[in-house]
CSV table of C-alpha atoms in Angstrom, one decimal:
chain,number,residue,atom,x,y,z
A,5,UNK,CA,-102.6,31.4,-20.5
A,6,UNK,CA,-103.9,35.1,-18.9
A,7,UNK,CA,-100.8,36.6,-19.3
A,8,UNK,CA,-98.2,36.3,-21.3
A,9,UNK,CA,-94.5,34.7,-19.9
A,10,UNK,CA,-91.5,36.0,-21.2
A,11,UNK,CA,-88.7,34.1,-21.4
A,12,UNK,CA,-85.4,33.4,-22.6
A,13,UNK,CA,-85.0,29.9,-24.9
A,14,UNK,CA,-81.0,28.5,-25.0
A,15,UNK,CA,-80.1,28.8,-28.9
A,16,UNK,CA,-78.5,25.4,-29.2
A,17,UNK,CA,-81.6,24.2,-27.2
A,18,UNK,CA,-83.7,25.7,-29.9
A,19,UNK,CA,-82.2,24.6,-32.6
A,20,UNK,CA,-81.6,20.7,-31.0
A,21,UNK,CA,-85.1,20.9,-31.3
A,22,UNK,CA,-85.8,22.5,-35.1
A,23,UNK,CA,-83.4,20.9,-36.3
A,24,UNK,CA,-84.6,17.3,-35.2
A,25,UNK,CA,-82.4,16.6,-32.4
A,26,UNK,CA,-79.6,16.7,-34.6
A,27,UNK,CA,-77.6,19.9,-34.5
A,28,UNK,CA,-77.5,22.7,-37.0
A,29,UNK,CA,-73.8,22.0,-38.7
A,30,UNK,CA,-73.5,26.0,-39.1
A,31,UNK,CA,-73.4,26.5,-35.0
A,32,UNK,CA,-70.9,26.5,-32.4
A,33,UNK,CA,-73.3,25.2,-29.4
A,34,UNK,CA,-71.7,26.5,-26.7
A,35,UNK,CA,-73.4,27.0,-22.6
A,36,UNK,CA,-72.6,30.5,-22.6
A,37,UNK,CA,-72.1,33.0,-24.8
A,38,UNK,CA,-67.4,33.8,-25.7
A,39,UNK,CA,-67.7,35.9,-29.0
A,40,UNK,CA,-70.9,36.9,-31.7
A,41,UNK,CA,-71.6,34.1,-33.8
A,42,UNK,CA,-73.0,35.1,-37.3
A,43,UNK,CA,-74.6,32.8,-39.6
A,44,UNK,CA,-75.0,33.6,-43.9
A,45,UNK,CA,-78.0,36.1,-43.4
A,46,UNK,CA,-76.5,38.0,-40.5
A,47,UNK,CA,-78.1,36.9,-37.8
A,48,UNK,CA,-76.1,37.0,-34.6
A,49,UNK,CA,-76.6,34.4,-32.3
A,50,UNK,CA,-74.9,35.2,-28.7
A,51,UNK,CA,-75.9,32.4,-27.6
A,52,UNK,CA,-79.5,32.8,-25.6
A,53,UNK,CA,-83.2,34.4,-27.4
A,54,UNK,CA,-86.4,35.6,-26.4
A,55,UNK,CA,-88.8,34.2,-26.8
A,56,UNK,CA,-93.3,33.7,-25.4
A,57,UNK,CA,-94.8,31.1,-24.0
A,58,UNK,CA,-97.7,30.6,-25.7
A,59,UNK,CA,-98.9,27.1,-24.5
A,60,UNK,CA,-98.1,25.6,-21.1
A,61,UNK,CA,-95.6,25.7,-18.4
A,62,UNK,CA,-97.4,27.4,-15.7
A,63,UNK,CA,-95.5,29.8,-13.4
A,64,UNK,CA,-95.2,29.5,-9.8
A,65,UNK,CA,-96.3,32.8,-8.3
A,66,UNK,CA,-94.7,31.6,-5.1
A,67,UNK,CA,-90.6,31.9,-6.4
A,68,UNK,CA,-91.5,33.4,-10.1
A,69,UNK,CA,-90.4,30.3,-12.5
A,70,UNK,CA,-91.8,28.1,-15.0
A,71,UNK,CA,-92.7,24.5,-13.4
A,72,UNK,CA,-90.7,22.5,-15.0
A,73,UNK,CA,-93.5,19.2,-14.7
A,74,UNK,CA,-94.7,20.0,-18.0
A,75,UNK,CA,-93.5,21.4,-21.8
A,76,UNK,CA,-94.4,24.7,-23.3
A,77,UNK,CA,-94.2,25.8,-26.3
A,78,UNK,CA,-92.7,29.5,-26.4
A,79,UNK,CA,-92.0,31.6,-29.9
A,80,UNK,CA,-89.1,33.3,-30.2
A,81,UNK,CA,-89.3,37.0,-31.0
A,82,UNK,CA,-85.7,38.1,-31.6
A,83,UNK,CA,-85.2,39.6,-35.1
A,84,UNK,CA,-81.4,39.6,-34.8
A,85,UNK,CA,-81.9,35.2,-34.4
A,86,UNK,CA,-82.3,32.9,-37.5
A,87,UNK,CA,-85.1,31.4,-35.0
A,88,UNK,CA,-86.9,34.9,-35.2
A,89,UNK,CA,-90.8,33.6,-35.5
A,90,UNK,CA,-90.3,29.7,-34.7
A,91,UNK,CA,-92.5,28.6,-32.5
A,92,UNK,CA,-90.9,25.0,-30.5
A,93,UNK,CA,-91.9,22.8,-28.1
A,94,UNK,CA,-89.5,21.8,-25.0
A,95,UNK,CA,-89.5,19.8,-22.5
A,96,UNK,CA,-90.0,19.9,-19.2
A,97,UNK,CA,-86.4,19.0,-18.1
A,98,UNK,CA,-85.0,21.3,-20.2
A,99,UNK,CA,-86.9,23.8,-17.9
A,100,UNK,CA,-84.6,22.5,-15.3
A,101,UNK,CA,-81.5,22.0,-16.6
A,102,UNK,CA,-81.8,25.4,-17.1
A,103,UNK,CA,-81.7,26.5,-20.8
A,104,UNK,CA,-85.1,27.6,-20.5
A,105,UNK,CA,-85.3,30.9,-17.5
A,106,UNK,CA,-87.7,34.1,-17.0
A,107,UNK,CA,-87.0,36.8,-18.4
A,108,UNK,CA,-87.1,40.6,-17.2
A,109,UNK,CA,-90.2,43.4,-17.5
A,110,UNK,CA,-88.1,46.6,-19.0
A,111,UNK,CA,-91.5,48.6,-20.4
A,112,UNK,CA,-89.6,49.5,-23.3
A,113,UNK,CA,-89.2,45.7,-24.5
A,114,UNK,CA,-92.4,44.9,-23.5
A,115,UNK,CA,-96.2,46.8,-24.6
A,116,UNK,CA,-97.7,48.5,-20.9
A,117,UNK,CA,-100.7,49.1,-20.9
A,118,UNK,CA,-100.6,51.2,-17.4
A,119,UNK,CA,-97.3,53.0,-18.8
A,120,UNK,CA,-95.7,51.6,-15.6
A,121,UNK,CA,-91.8,51.6,-15.8
A,122,UNK,CA,-88.8,52.7,-14.8
A,123,UNK,CA,-88.2,54.0,-11.0
A,124,UNK,CA,-85.4,54.8,-9.5
A,125,UNK,CA,-82.3,53.1,-10.3
A,126,UNK,CA,-83.4,53.0,-13.9
A,127,UNK,CA,-81.2,55.6,-15.4
A,128,UNK,CA,-84.4,58.5,-15.0
A,129,UNK,CA,-85.6,56.8,-17.9
A,130,UNK,CA,-89.2,55.4,-17.6
A,131,UNK,CA,-89.2,51.8,-18.4
A,132,UNK,CA,-85.0,52.5,-18.8
A,133,UNK,CA,-82.2,49.4,-17.8
A,134,UNK,CA,-81.2,49.7,-14.9
A,135,UNK,CA,-78.3,51.4,-13.8
A,136,UNK,CA,-77.6,48.4,-10.6
A,137,UNK,CA,-77.6,44.7,-12.5
A,138,UNK,CA,-78.6,43.8,-8.8
A,139,UNK,CA,-81.8,45.5,-9.3
A,140,UNK,CA,-82.6,43.3,-12.4
A,141,UNK,CA,-85.4,40.4,-10.5
A,142,UNK,CA,-84.1,36.7,-12.7
A,143,UNK,CA,-79.5,37.7,-12.4
A,144,UNK,CA,-78.5,35.2,-15.0
A,145,UNK,CA,-76.4,35.0,-18.0
A,146,UNK,CA,-78.7,36.4,-20.5
A,147,UNK,CA,-80.3,38.5,-18.5
A,148,UNK,CA,-77.3,40.3,-17.4
A,149,UNK,CA,-76.4,39.9,-21.2
A,150,UNK,CA,-79.3,41.6,-22.8
A,151,UNK,CA,-79.1,44.8,-20.0
A,152,UNK,CA,-75.6,46.1,-20.6
A,153,UNK,CA,-76.5,45.3,-24.6
A,154,UNK,CA,-79.4,47.8,-24.1
A,155,UNK,CA,-77.0,50.1,-21.9
A,156,UNK,CA,-74.1,49.8,-24.6
A,157,UNK,CA,-76.4,50.9,-27.0
A,158,UNK,CA,-77.5,54.4,-25.4
A,159,UNK,CA,-74.1,55.4,-25.0
A,160,UNK,CA,-74.3,53.9,-20.9
A,161,UNK,CA,-71.2,52.3,-20.7
A,162,UNK,CA,-70.7,52.0,-16.5
A,163,UNK,CA,-73.1,50.2,-15.0
A,164,UNK,CA,-73.4,48.6,-11.8
A,165,UNK,CA,-73.3,45.3,-9.6
A,166,UNK,CA,-74.1,46.0,-7.2
A,167,UNK,CA,-70.7,47.7,-5.6
A,168,UNK,CA,-68.2,46.0,-8.5
A,169,UNK,CA,-68.4,48.6,-11.5
A,170,UNK,CA,-69.0,47.2,-15.2
A,171,UNK,CA,-67.6,49.4,-18.4
A,172,UNK,CA,-68.0,48.4,-21.6
A,173,UNK,CA,-65.2,50.1,-24.4
A,174,UNK,CA,-67.6,52.3,-27.0
A,175,UNK,CA,-65.1,53.0,-29.4
A,176,UNK,CA,-65.8,55.9,-30.8
A,177,UNK,CA,-65.8,59.3,-28.4
A,178,UNK,CA,-68.4,59.4,-25.9
A,179,UNK,CA,-68.0,63.2,-25.0
A,180,UNK,CA,-70.7,63.1,-23.5
A,181,UNK,CA,-69.7,60.9,-20.8
A,182,UNK,CA,-66.6,63.2,-20.1
A,183,UNK,CA,-68.7,67.4,-19.6
A,184,UNK,CA,-67.6,69.7,-17.5
A,185,UNK,CA,-71.3,69.6,-16.5
A,186,UNK,CA,-71.2,66.3,-15.5
A,187,UNK,CA,-68.0,66.0,-13.3
A,188,UNK,CA,-69.5,68.8,-11.1
A,189,UNK,CA,-72.1,66.4,-10.1
A,190,UNK,CA,-69.2,64.3,-9.2
A,191,UNK,CA,-67.1,67.5,-7.6
A,192,UNK,CA,-70.0,67.7,-5.0
A,193,UNK,CA,-70.7,64.8,-3.5
């Protein structure tokens, strides 16, 4: 493939493939995240891992999705995961079943040789994460959770999804959010 294609892969799918079709006993397999699982080494499993397609899986230009008729080989790129740097051949059926989905581009996550990224709706940061999830190219569970996690790490606890406001509890004081200067900005609206 000429350019790298970033995807999200369900951890239970990887676990099945890498452990010979039998899920490991240390994993709680579920279709979506309800709580984080930690293994003995402190690796986190929130249900999905980011990966790069290293062979197979032509990307359809019409809809931006992977071709589910052939297998793809991916390399996991997640230092928090037990699967970090693992390579796996994923059958096309797993793509069709929704166990592999396209990732969104964030300049901060990926090398961007052209220095492009960010823009309107990205909290004024180049390559940042959108303050409105509706602007994500691929809107699915791993994209939403990843964006919320990254914004949370930057103390951006408020995120919109269209007219709905999502607020994450920071479990700490965020004085910069409620300063007089910030409140004045909203009073002027």
